[in-house]
PDB file of C-alpha atoms in Angstrom:
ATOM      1  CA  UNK A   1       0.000   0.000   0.000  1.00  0.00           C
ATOM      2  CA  UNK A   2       1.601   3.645  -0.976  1.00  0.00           C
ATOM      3  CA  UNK A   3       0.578   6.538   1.564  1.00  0.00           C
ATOM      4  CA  UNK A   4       1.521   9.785   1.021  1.00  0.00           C
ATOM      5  CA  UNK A   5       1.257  12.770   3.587  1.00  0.00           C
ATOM      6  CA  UNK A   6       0.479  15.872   2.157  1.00  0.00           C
ATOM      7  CA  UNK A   7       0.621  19.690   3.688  1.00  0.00           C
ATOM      8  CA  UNK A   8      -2.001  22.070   3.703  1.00  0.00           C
ATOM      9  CA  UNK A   9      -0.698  24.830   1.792  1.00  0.00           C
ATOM     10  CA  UNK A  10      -0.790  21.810  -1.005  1.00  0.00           C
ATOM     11  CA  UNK A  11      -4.447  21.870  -1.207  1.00  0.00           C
ATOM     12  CA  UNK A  12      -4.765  25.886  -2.312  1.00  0.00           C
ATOM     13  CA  UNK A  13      -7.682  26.141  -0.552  1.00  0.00           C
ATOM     14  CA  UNK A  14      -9.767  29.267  -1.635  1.00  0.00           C
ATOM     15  CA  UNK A  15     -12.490  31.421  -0.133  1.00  0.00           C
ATOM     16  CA  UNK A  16     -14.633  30.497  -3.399  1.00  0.00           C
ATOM     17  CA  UNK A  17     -14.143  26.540  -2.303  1.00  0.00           C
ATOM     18  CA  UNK A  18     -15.765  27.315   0.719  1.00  0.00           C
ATOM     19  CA  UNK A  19     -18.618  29.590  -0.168  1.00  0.00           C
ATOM     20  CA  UNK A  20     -19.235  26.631  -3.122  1.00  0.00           C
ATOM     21  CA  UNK A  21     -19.383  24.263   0.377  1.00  0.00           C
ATOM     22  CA  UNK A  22     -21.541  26.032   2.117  1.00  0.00           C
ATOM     23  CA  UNK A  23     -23.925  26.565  -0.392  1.00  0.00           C
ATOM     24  CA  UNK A  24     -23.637  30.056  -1.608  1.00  0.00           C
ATOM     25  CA  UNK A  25     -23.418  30.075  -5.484  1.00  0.00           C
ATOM     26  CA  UNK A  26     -23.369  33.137  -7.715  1.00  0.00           C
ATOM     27  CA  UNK A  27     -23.620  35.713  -4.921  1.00  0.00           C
ATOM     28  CA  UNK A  28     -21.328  36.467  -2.079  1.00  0.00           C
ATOM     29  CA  UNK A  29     -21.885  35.956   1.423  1.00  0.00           C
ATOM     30  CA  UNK A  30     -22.058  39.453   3.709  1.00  0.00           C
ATOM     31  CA  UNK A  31     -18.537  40.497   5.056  1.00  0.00           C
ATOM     32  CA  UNK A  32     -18.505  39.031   8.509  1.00  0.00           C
ATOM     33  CA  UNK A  33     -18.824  35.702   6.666  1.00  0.00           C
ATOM     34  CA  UNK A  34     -15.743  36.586   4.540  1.00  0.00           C
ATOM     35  CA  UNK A  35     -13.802  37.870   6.941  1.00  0.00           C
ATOM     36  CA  UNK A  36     -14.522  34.353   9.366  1.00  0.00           C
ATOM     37  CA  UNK A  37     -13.530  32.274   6.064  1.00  0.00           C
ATOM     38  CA  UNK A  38      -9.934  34.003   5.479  1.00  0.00           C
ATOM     39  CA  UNK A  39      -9.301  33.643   9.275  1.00  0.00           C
ATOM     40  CA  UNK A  40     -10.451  29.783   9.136  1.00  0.00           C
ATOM     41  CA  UNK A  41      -8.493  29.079   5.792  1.00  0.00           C
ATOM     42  CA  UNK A  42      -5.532  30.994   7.602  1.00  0.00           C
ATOM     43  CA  UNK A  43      -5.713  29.069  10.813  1.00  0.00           C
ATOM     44  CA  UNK A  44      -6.347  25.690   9.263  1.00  0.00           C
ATOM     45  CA  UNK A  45      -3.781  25.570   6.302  1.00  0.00           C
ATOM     46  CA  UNK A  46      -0.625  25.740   8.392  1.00  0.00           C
ATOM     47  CA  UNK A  47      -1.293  23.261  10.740  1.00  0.00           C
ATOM     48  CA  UNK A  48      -3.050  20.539   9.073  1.00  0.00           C
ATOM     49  CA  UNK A  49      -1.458  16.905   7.641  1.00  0.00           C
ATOM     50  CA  UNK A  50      -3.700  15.634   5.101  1.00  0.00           C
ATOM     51  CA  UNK A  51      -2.317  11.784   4.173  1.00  0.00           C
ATOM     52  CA  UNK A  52      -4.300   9.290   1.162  1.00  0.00           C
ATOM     53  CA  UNK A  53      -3.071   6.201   0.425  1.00  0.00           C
ATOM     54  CA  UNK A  54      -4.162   3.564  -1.733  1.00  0.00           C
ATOM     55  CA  UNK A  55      -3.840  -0.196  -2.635  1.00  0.00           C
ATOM     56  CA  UNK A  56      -3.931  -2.071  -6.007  1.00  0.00           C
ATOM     57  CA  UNK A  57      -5.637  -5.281  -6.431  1.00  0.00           C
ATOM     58  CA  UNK A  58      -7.614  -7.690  -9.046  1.00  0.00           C
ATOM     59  CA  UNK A  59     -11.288  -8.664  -8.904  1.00  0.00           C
ATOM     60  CA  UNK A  60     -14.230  -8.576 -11.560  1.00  0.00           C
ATOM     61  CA  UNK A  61     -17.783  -7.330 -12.127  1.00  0.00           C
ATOM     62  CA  UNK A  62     -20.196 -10.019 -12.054  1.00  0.00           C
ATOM     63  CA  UNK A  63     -23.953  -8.041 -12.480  1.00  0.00           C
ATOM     64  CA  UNK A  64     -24.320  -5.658  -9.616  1.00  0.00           C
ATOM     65  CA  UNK A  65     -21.561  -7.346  -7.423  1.00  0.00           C
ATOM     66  CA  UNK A  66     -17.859  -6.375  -7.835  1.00  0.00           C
ATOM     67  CA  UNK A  67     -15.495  -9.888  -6.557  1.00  0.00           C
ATOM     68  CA  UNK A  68     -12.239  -8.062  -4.738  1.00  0.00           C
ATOM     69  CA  UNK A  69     -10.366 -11.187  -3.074  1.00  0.00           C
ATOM     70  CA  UNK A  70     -12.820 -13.224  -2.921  1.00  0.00           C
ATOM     71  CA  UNK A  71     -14.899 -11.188  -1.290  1.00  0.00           C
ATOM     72  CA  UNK A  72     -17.944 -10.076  -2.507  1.00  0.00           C
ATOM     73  CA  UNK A  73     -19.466  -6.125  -2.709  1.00  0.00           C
ATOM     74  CA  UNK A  74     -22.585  -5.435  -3.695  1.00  0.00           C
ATOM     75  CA  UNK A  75     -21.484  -1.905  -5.353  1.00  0.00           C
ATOM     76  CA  UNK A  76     -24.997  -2.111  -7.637  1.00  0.00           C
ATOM     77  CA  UNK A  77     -25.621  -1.442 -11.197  1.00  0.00           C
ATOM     78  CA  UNK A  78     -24.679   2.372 -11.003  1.00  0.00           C
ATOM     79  CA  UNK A  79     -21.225   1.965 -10.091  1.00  0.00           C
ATOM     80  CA  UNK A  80     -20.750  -1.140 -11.923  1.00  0.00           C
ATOM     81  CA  UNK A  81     -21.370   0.256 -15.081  1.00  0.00           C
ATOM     82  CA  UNK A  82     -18.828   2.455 -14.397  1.00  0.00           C
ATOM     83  CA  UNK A  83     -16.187  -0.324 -13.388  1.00  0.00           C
ATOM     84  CA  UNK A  84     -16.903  -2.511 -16.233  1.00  0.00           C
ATOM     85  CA  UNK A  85     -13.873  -2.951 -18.402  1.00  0.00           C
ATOM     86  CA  UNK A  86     -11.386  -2.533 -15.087  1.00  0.00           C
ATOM     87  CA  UNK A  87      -8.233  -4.808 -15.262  1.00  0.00           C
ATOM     88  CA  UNK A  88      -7.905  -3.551 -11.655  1.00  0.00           C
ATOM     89  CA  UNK A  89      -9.023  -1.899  -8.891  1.00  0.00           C
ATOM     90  CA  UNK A  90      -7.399   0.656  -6.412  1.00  0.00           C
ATOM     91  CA  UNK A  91      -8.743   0.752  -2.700  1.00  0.00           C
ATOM     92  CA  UNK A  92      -8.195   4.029  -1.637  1.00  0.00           C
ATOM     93  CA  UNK A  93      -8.381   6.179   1.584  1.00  0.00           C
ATOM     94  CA  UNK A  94      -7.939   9.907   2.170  1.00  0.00           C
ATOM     95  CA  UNK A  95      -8.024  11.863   5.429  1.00  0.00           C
ATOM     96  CA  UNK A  96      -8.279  15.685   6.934  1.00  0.00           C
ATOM     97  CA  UNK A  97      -6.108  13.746   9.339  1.00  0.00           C
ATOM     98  CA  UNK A  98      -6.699  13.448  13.378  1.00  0.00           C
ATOM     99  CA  UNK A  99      -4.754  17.516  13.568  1.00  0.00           C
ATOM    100  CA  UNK A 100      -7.804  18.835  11.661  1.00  0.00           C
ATOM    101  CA  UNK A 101     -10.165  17.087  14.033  1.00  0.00           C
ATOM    102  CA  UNK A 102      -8.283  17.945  17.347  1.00  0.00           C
ATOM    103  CA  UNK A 103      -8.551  21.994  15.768  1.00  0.00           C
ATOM    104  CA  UNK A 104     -12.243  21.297  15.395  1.00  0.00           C
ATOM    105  CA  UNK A 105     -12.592  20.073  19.172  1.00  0.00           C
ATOM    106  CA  UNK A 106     -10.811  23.261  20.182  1.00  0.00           C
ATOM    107  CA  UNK A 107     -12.996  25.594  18.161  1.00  0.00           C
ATOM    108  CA  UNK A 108     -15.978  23.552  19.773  1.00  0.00           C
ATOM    109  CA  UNK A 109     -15.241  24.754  23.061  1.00  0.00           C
ATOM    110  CA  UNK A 110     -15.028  27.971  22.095  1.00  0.00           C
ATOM    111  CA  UNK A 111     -18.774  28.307  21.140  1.00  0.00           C
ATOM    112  CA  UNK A 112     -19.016  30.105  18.087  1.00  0.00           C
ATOM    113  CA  UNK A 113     -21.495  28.468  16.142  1.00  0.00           C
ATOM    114  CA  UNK A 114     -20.223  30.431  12.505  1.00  0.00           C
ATOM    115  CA  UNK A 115     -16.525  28.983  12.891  1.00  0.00           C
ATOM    116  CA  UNK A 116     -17.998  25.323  14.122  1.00  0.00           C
ATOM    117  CA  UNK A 117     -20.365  25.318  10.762  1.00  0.00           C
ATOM    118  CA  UNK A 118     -17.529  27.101   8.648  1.00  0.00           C
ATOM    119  CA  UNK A 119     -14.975  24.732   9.904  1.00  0.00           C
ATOM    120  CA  UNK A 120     -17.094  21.231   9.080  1.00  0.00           C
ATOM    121  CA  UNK A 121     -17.624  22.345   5.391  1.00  0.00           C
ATOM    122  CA  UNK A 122     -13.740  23.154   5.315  1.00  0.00           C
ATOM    123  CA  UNK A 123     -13.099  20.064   6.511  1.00  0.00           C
ATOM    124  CA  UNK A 124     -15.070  17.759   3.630  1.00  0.00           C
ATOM    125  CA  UNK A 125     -13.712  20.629   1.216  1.00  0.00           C
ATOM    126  CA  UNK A 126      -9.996  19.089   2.837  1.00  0.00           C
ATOM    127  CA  UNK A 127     -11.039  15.682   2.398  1.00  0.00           C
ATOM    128  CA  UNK A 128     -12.053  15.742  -1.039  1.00  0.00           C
ATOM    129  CA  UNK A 129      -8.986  17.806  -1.926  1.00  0.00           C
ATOM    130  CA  UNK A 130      -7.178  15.146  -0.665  1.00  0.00           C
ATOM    131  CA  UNK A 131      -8.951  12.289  -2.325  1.00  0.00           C
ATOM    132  CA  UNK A 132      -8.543  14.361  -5.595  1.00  0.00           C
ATOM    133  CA  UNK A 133      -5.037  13.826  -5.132  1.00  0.00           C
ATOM    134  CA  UNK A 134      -5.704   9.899  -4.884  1.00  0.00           C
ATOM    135  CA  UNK A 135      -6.339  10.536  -8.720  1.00  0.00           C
ATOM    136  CA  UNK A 136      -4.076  12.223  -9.902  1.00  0.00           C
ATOM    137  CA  UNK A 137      -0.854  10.748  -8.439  1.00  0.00           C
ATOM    138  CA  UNK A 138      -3.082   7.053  -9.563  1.00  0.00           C
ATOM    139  CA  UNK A 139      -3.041   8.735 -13.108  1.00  0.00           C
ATOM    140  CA  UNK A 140       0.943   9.415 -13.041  1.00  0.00           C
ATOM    141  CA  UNK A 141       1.622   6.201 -12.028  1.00  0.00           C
ATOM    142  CA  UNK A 142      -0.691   4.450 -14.656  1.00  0.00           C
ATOM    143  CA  UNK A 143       0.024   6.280 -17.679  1.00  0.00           C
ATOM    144  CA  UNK A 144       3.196   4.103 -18.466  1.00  0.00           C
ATOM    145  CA  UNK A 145       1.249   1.320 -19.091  1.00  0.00           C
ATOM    146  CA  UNK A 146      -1.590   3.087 -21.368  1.00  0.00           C
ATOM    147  CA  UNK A 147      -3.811   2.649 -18.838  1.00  0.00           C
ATOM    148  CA  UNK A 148      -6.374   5.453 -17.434  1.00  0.00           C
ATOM    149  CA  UNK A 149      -8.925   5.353 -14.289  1.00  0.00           C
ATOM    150  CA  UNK A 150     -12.811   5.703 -13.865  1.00  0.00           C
ATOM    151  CA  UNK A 151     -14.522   7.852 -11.268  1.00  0.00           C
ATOM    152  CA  UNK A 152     -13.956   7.216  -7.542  1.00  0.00           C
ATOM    153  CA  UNK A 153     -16.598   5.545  -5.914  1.00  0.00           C
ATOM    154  CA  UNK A 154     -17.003   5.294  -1.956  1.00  0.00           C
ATOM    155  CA  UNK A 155     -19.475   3.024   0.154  1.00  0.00           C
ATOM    156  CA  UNK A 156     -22.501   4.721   0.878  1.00  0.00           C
ATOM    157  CA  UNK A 157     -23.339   6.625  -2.339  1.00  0.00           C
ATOM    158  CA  UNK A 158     -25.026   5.066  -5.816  1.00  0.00           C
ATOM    159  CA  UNK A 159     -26.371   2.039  -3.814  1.00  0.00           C
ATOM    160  CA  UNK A 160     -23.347   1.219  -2.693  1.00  0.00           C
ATOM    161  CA  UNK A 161     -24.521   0.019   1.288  1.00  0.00           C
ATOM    162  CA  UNK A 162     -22.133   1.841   4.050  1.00  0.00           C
ATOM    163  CA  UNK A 163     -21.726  -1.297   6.036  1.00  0.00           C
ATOM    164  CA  UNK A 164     -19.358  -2.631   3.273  1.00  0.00           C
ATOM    165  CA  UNK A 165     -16.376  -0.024   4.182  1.00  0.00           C
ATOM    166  CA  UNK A 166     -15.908  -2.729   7.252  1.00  0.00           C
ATOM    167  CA  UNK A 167     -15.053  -5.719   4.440  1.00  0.00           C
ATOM    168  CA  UNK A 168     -13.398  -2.837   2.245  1.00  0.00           C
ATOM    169  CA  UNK A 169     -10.964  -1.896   5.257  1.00  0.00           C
ATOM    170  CA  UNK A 170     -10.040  -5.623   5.662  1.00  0.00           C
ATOM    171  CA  UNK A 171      -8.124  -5.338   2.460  1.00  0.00           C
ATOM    172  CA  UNK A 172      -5.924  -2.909   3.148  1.00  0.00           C
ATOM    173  CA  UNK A 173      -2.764  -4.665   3.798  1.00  0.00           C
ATOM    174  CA  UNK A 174      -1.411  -1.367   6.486  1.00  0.00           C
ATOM    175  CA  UNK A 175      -3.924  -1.199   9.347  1.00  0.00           C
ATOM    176  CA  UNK A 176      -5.619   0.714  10.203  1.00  0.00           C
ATOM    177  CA  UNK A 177      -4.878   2.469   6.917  1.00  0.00           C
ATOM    178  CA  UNK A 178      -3.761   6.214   7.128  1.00  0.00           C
ATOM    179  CA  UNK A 179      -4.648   6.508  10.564  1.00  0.00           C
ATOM    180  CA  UNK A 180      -8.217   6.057   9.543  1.00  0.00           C
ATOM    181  CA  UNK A 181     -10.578   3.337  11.887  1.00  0.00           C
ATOM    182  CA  UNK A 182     -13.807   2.419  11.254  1.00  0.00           C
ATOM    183  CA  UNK A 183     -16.721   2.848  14.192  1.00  0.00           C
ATOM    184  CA  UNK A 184     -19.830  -0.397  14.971  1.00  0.00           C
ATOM    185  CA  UNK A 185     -21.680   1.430  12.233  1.00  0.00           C
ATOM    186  CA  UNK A 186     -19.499   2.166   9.676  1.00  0.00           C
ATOM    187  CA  UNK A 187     -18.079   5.705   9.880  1.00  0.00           C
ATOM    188  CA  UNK A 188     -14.523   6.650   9.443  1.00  0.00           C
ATOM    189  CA  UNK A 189     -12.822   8.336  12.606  1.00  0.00           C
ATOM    190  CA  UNK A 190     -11.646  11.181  11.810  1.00  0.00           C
ATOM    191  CA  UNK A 191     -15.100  11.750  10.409  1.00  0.00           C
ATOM    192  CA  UNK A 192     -13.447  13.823   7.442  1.00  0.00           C
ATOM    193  CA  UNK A 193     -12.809  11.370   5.280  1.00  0.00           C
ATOM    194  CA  UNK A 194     -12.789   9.384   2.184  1.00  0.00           C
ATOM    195  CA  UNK A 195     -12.822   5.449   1.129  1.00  0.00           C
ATOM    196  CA  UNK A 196     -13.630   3.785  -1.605  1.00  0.00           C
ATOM    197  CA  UNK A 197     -12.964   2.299  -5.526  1.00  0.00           C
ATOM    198  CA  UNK A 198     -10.777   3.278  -8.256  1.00  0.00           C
ATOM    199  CA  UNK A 199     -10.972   0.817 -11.349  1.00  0.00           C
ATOM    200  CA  UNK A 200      -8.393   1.218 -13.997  1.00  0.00           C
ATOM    201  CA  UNK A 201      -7.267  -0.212 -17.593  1.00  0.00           C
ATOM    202  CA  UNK A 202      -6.821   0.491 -20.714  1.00  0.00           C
ATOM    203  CA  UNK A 203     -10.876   1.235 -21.637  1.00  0.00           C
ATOM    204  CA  UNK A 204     -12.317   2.351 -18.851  1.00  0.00           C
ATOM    205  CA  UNK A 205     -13.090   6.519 -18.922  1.00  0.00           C
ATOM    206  CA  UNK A 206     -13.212   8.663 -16.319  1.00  0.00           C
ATOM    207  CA  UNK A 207     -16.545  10.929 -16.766  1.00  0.00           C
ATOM    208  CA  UNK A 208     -18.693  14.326 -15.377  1.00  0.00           C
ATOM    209  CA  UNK A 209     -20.567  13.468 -12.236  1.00  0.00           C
ATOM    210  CA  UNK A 210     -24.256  12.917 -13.233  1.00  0.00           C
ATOM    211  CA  UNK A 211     -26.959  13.197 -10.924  1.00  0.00           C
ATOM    212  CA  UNK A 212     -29.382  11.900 -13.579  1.00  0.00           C
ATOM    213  CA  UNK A 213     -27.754   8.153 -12.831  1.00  0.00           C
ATOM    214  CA  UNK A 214     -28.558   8.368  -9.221  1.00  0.00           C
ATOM    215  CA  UNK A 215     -31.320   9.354  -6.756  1.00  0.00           C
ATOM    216  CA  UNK A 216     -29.245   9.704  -3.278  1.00  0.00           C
ATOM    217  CA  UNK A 217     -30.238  13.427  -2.747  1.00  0.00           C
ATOM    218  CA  UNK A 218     -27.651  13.809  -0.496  1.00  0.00           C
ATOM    219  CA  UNK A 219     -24.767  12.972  -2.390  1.00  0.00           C
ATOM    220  CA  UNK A 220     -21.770  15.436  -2.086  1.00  0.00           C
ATOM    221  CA  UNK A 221     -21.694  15.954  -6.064  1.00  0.00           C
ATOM    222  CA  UNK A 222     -25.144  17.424  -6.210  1.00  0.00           C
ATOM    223  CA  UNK A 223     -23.633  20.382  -4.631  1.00  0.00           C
ATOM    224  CA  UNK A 224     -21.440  21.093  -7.321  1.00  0.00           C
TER     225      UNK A 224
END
């Protein structure tokens, strides 16, 4: 398994990322808003150790259950659409990291409801960053081989049932992987973070996010 640690300054972080987070779109937010984001994004950047690591392995697509080691996930029709064609698969993980969760517990105590909201969108806004990275250092490494990647896919989204991150984390070979551990009920701790599926070859395609193939309305790509 390759992990990679990452700094926050790395992730150019902008106002605009976190407005798009918090759902403001083609207007601004008042200045007190503004203001609290450039003092967040200032705070946060510095101190943070964002780390993704991922693991290459073979399986297949057999109807709407992808075979990784023998073990079977029922990812659904969506995603394996999507995966059809893979002559692997990469498990992946990516992470805020435990720093950015001890900062939120400190800004907790403080009270201030604005920086507690502000800082839980920065923090998915950090852990997608740093699953975006999970790409594109996947795509560097592939490209020798005339291979490209599909989209990532994590448990919990397109049909894909949460409880299967448990069997998913089993085959990670480093555990627990990145510093990331899994709860009874299937959440990641730290809480901002990423798992899931990367397949690759040499004719699978990588496409725009479509919310017309899926009816989870609370998927984090509807937002964008």
């Amino acid at each position: 398994m390759q992990t990679f640690n990452i700094t926050g300054k790395e992730l150019n972080i902008s106002e605009e990322d976190l407005f798009r987070e918090m759902g403001y779109r083609s207007s601004l937010p008042e200045e007190e808003i503004r203001e609290e984001s450039r003092r967040l994004i200032r705070r946060v950047s510095p101190c943070i150790q964002p780390r993704f690591g991922y693991y290459r392995t073979t399986g297949r697509t057999e109807g709407e259950v992808l075979i990784l080691d023998a073990l079977p996930f029922h990812t659904g029709k969506i995603i394996n659409r999507h995966l059809k064609g893979s002559e692997a698969f990469v498990l992946f993980v990516a992470t805020a990291g435990r720093e950015f969760e001890e900062l939120q517990k400190r800004e907790k105590q403080q009270g201030d409801p604005l920086a507690i909201y502000m800082l839980d969108a920065l923090g998915s806004i950090i852990a997608e960053k740093t699953a975006d990275r999970v790409e594109e250092q996947l795509a560097r490494e592939i490209v020798s081989d005339g291979w490209k990647h599909t989209n990532r896919f994590s448990p919990g989204y397109c049909g894909w049932p949460l409880a299967e991150q448990h069997p998913l984390f089993s085959l990670f070979p480093r555990q627990p992987p990145c510093d990331i551990e899994l709860t009874n009920s299937s959440l990641m701790i730290p809480i901002k973070s990423v798992s899931g599926i990367i397949g690759v070859g040499k004719e699978v395609k990588k496409y725009s996010y479509s919310c017309g193939l899926c009816q989870a309305t609370d998927c984090y790509k509807r937002k964008k």
